[in-house]
XYZ file of N, CA, C and O in Angstrom:
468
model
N 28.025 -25.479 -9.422
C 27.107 -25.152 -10.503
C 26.142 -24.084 -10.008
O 25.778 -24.109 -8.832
N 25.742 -23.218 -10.783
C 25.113 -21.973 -10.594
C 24.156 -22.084 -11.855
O 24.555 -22.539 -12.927
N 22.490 -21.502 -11.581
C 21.863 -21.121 -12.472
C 20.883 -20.387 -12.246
O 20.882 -19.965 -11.090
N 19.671 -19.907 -13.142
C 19.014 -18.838 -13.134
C 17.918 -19.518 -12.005
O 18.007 -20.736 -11.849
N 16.688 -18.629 -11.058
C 16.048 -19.271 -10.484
C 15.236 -20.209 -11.126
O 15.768 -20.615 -12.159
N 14.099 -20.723 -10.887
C 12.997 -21.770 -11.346
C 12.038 -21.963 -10.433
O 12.221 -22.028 -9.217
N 10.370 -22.114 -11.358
C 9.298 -22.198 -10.305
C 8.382 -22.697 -10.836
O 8.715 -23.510 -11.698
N 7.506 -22.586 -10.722
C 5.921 -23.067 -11.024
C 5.097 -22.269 -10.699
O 5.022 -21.797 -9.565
N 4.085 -21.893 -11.976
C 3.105 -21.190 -11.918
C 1.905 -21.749 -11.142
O 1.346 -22.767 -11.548
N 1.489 -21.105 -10.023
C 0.312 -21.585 -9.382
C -0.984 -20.976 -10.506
O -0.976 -20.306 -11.539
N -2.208 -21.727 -9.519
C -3.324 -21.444 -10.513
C -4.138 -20.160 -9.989
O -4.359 -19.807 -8.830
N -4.438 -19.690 -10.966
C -4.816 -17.704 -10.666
C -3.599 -16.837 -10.656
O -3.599 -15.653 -10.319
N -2.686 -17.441 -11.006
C -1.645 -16.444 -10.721
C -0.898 -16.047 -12.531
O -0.848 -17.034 -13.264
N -0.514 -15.047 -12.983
C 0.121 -14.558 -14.111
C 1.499 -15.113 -14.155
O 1.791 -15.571 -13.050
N 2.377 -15.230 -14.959
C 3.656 -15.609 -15.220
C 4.573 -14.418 -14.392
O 5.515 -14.744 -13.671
N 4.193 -13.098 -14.584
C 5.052 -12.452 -13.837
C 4.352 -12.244 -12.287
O 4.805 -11.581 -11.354
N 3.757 -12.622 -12.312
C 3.520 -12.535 -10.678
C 4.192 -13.850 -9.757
O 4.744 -13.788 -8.659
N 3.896 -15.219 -10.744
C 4.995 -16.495 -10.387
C 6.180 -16.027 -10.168
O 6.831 -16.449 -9.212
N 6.702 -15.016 -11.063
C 8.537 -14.339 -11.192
C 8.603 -13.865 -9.613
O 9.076 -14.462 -8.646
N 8.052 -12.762 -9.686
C 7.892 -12.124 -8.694
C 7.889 -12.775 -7.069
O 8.570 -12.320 -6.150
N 6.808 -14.121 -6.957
C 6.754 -14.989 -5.722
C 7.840 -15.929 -5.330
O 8.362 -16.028 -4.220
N 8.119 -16.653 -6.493
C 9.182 -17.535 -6.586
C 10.359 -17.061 -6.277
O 11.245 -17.657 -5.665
N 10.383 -15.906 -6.727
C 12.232 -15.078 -6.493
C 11.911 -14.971 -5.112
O 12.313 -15.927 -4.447
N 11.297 -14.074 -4.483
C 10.897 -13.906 -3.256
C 11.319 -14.671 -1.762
O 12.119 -14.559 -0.833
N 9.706 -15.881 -2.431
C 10.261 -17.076 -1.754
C 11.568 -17.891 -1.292
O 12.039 -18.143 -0.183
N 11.912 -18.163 -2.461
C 13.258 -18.929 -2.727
C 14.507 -17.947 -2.361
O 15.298 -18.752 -1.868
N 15.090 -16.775 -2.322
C 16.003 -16.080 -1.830
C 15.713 -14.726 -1.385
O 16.656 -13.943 -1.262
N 14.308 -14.286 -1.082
C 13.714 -12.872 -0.313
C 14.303 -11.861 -0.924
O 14.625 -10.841 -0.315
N 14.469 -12.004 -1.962
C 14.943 -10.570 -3.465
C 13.105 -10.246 -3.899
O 12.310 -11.167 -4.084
N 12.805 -9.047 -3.973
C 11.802 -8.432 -4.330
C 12.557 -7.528 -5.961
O 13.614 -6.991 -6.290
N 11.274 -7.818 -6.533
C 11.807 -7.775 -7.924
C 11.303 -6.538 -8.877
O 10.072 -6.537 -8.853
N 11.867 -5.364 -9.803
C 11.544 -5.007 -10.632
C 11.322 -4.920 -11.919
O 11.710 -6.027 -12.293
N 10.927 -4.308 -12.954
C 11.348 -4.406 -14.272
C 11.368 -6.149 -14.721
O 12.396 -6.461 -15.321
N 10.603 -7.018 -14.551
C 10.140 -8.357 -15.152
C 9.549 -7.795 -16.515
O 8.735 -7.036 -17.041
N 10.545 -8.717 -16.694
C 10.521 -8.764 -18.523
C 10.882 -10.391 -18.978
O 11.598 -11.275 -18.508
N 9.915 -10.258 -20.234
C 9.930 -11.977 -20.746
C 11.032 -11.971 -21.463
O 11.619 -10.931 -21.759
N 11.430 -13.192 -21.823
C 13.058 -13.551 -22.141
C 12.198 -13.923 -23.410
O 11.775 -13.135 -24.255
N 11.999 -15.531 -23.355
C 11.647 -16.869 -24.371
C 11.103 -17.587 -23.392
O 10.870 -17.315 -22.214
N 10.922 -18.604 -24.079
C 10.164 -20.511 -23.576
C 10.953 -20.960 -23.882
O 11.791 -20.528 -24.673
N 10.922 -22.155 -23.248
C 11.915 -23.663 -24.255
C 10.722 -24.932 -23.511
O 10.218 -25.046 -22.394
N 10.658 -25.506 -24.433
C 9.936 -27.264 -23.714
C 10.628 -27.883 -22.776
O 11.805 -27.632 -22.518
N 9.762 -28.934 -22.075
C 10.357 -29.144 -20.889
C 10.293 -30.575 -21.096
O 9.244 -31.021 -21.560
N 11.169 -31.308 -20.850
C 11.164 -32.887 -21.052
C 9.367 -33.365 -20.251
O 8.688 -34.269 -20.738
N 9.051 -32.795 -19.396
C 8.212 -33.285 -18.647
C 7.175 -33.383 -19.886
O 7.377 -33.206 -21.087
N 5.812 -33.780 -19.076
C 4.197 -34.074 -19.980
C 3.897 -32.592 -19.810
O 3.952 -32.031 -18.716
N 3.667 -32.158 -20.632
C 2.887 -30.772 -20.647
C 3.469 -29.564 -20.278
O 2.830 -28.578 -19.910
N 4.644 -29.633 -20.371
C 5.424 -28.175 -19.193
C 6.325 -27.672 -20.478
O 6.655 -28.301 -21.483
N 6.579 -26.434 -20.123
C 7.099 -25.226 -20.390
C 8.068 -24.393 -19.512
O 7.538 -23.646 -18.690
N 9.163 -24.418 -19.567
C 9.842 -23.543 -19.153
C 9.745 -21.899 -19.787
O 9.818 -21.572 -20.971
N 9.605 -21.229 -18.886
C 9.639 -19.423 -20.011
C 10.316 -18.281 -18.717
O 9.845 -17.854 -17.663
N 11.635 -18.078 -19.431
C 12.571 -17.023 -18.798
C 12.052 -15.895 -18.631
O 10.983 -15.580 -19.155
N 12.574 -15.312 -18.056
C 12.179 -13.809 -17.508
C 13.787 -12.683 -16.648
O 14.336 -12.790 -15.552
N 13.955 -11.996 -17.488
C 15.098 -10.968 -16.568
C 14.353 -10.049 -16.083
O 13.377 -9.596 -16.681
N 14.722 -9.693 -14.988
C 14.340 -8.497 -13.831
C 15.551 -7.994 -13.010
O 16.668 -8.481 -12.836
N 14.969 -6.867 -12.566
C 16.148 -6.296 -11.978
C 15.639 -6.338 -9.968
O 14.532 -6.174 -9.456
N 16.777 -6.578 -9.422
C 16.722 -6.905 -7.931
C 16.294 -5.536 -7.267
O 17.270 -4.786 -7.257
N 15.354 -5.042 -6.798
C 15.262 -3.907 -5.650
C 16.625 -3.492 -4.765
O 17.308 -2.471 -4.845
N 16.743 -4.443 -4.052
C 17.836 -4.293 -3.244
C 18.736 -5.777 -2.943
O 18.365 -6.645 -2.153
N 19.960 -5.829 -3.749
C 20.679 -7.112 -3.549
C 20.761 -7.709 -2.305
O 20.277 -8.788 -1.965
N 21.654 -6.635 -1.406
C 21.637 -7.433 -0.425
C 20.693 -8.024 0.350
O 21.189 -8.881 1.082
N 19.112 -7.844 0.509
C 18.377 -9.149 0.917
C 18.635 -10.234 0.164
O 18.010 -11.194 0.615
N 19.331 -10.534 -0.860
C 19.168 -11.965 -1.057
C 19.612 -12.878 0.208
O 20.055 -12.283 1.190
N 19.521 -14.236 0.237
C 19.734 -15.317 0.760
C 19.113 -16.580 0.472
O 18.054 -16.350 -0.112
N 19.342 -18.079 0.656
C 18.786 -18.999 0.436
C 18.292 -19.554 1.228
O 18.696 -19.691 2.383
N 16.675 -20.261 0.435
C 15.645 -20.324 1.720
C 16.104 -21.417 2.117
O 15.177 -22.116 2.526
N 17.336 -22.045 2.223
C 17.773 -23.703 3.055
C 17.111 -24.821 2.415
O 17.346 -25.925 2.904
N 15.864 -24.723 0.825
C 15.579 -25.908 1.559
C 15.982 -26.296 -0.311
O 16.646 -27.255 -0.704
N 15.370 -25.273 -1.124
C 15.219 -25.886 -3.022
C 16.889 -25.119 -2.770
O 17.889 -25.834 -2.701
N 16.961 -23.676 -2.663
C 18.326 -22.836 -2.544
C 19.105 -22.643 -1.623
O 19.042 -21.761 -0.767
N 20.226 -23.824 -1.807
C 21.685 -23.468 -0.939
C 22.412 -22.591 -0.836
O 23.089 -22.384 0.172
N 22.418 -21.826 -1.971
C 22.942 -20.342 -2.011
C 22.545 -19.353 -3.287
O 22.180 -19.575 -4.441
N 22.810 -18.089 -2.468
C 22.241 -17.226 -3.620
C 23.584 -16.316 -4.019
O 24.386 -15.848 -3.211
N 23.617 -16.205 -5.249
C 25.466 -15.171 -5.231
C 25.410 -14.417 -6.564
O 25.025 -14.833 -7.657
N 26.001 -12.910 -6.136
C 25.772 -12.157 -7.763
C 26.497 -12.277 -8.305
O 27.444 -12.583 -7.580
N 26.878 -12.233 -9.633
C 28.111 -12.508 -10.417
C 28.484 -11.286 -11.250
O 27.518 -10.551 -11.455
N 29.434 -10.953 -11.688
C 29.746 -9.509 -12.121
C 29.683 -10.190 -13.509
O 30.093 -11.344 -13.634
N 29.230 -9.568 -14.447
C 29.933 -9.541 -16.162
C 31.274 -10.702 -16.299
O 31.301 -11.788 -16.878
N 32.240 -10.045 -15.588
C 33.805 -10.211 -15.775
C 33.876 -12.476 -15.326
O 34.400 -13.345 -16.022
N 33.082 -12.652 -13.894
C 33.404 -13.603 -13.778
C 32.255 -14.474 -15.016
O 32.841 -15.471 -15.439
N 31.197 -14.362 -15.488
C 30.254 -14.661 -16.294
C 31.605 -15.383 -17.399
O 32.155 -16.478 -17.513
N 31.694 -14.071 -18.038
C 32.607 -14.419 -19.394
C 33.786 -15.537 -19.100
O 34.091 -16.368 -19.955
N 34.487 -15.467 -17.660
C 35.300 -16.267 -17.335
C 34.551 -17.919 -17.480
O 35.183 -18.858 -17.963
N 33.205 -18.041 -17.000
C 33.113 -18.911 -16.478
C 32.448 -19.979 -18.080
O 32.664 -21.172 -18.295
N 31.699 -19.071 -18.874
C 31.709 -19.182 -20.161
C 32.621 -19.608 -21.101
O 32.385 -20.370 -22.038
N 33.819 -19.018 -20.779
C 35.031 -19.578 -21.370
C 35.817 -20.450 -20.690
O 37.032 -20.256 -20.661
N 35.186 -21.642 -19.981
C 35.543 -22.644 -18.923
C 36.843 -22.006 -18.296
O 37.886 -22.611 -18.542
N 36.888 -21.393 -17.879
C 37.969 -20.099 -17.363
C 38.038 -19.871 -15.890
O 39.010 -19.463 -15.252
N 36.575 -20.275 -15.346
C 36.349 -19.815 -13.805
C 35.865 -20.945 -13.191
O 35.400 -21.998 -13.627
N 36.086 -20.478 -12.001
C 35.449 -21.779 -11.132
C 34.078 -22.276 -11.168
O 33.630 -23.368 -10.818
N 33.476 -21.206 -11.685
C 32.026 -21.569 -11.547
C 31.674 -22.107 -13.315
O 31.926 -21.954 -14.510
N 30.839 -22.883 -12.197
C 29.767 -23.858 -14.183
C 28.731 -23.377 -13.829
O 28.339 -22.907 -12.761
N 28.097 -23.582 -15.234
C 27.047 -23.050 -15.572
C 26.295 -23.947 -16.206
O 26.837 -24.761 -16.954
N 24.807 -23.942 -15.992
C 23.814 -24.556 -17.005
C 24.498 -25.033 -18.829
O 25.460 -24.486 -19.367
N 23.755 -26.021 -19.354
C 24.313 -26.739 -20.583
C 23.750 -25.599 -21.888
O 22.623 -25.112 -21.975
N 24.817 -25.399 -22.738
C 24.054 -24.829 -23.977
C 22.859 -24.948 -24.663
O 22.605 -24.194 -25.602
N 22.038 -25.883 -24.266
C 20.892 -26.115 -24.678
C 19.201 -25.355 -23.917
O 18.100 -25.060 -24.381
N 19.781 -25.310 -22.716
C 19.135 -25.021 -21.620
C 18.946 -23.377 -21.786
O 19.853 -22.636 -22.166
N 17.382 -22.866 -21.375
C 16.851 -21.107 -21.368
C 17.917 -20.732 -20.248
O 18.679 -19.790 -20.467
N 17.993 -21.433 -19.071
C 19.422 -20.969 -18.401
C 20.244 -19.708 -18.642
O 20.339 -18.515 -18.353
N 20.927 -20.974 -19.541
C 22.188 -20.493 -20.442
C 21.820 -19.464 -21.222
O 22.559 -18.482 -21.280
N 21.015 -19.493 -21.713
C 20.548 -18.432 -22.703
C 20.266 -17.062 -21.813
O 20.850 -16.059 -22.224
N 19.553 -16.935 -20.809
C 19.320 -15.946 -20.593
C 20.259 -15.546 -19.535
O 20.004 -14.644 -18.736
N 21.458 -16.295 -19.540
C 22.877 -15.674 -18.597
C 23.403 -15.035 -19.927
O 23.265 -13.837 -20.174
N 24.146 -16.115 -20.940
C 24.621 -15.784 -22.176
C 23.669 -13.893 -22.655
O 24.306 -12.943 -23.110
N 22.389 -13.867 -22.417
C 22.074 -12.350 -23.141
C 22.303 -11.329 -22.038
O 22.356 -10.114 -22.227
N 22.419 -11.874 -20.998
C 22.344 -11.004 -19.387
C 24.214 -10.490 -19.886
O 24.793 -9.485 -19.473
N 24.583 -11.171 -20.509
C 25.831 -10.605 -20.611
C 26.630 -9.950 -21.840
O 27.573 -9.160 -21.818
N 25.905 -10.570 -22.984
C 25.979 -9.679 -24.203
C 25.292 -8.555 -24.327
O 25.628 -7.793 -25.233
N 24.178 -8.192 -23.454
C 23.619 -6.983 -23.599
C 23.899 -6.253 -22.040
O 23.245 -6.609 -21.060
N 24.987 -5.164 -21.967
C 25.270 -4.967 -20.744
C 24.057 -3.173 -20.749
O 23.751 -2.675 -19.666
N 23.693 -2.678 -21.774
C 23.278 -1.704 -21.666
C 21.430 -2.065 -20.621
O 20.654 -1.268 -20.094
N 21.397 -3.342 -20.722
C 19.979 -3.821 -19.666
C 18.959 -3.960 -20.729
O 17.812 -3.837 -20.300
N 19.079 -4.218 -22.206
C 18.039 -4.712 -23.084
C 18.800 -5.800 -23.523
O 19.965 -5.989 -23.873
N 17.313 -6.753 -23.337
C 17.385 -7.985 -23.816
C 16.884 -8.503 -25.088
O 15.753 -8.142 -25.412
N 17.635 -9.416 -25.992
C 17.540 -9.479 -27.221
C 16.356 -10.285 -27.262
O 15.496 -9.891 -28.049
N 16.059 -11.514 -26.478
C 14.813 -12.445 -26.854
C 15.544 -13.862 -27.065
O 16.716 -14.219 -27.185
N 14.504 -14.389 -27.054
C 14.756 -16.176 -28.006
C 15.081 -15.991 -28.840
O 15.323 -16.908 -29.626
């Protein structure tokens, strides 16, 4: 199973600056072009999930920091659609889930604009 990163906004800090730390942190990708996706509610008391696509500086620093991320891996378009159409080896987050949604637009919009919630 494969999905988009995830974090928590510390306090003093902006939503895209969380994007920005969290990616960082969690697989040492430094990030451009952060852009808001949507929200979705979060089963929890009070929480919010809210997506964000950006584009990677330079891929190959990714890696996983060993401890939340076991691995970090890019996926082309081609295996996406495969994996969408239970086709590929890889799963993906549930249709319900911002996840999904913001893989699902990461791949219907290949020109790099994103449609939104």
């Amino acid at each position: 199973m494969f999905s988009c990163f995830a974090g928590f906004v510390e306090a003093g800090e902006s939503l895209e600056q969380s994007v920005h730390r969290e990616i960082e942190e969690e697989a040492g990708v430094r990030l451009s072009a952060v852009r808001f996706f949507g929200s979705q509610p979060w089963p929890y008391p009070r929480s919010l999930m809210i997506g964000f696509h950006a584009t990677a500086t330079d891929d190959d620093l990714a890696h996983p920091d060993g401890e939340e991320i076991v691995e970090v891996r890019w996926f082309t378009r081609a295996e996406i659609a495969s994996a969408l159409a239970g086709e590929g080896p890889v799963g993906l987050p549930g249709p319900a889930s911002i996840a999904r949604r913001l893989i699902v637009d990461w791949l219907e919009n290949e020109d790099g604009r994103e449609s939104g919630a």
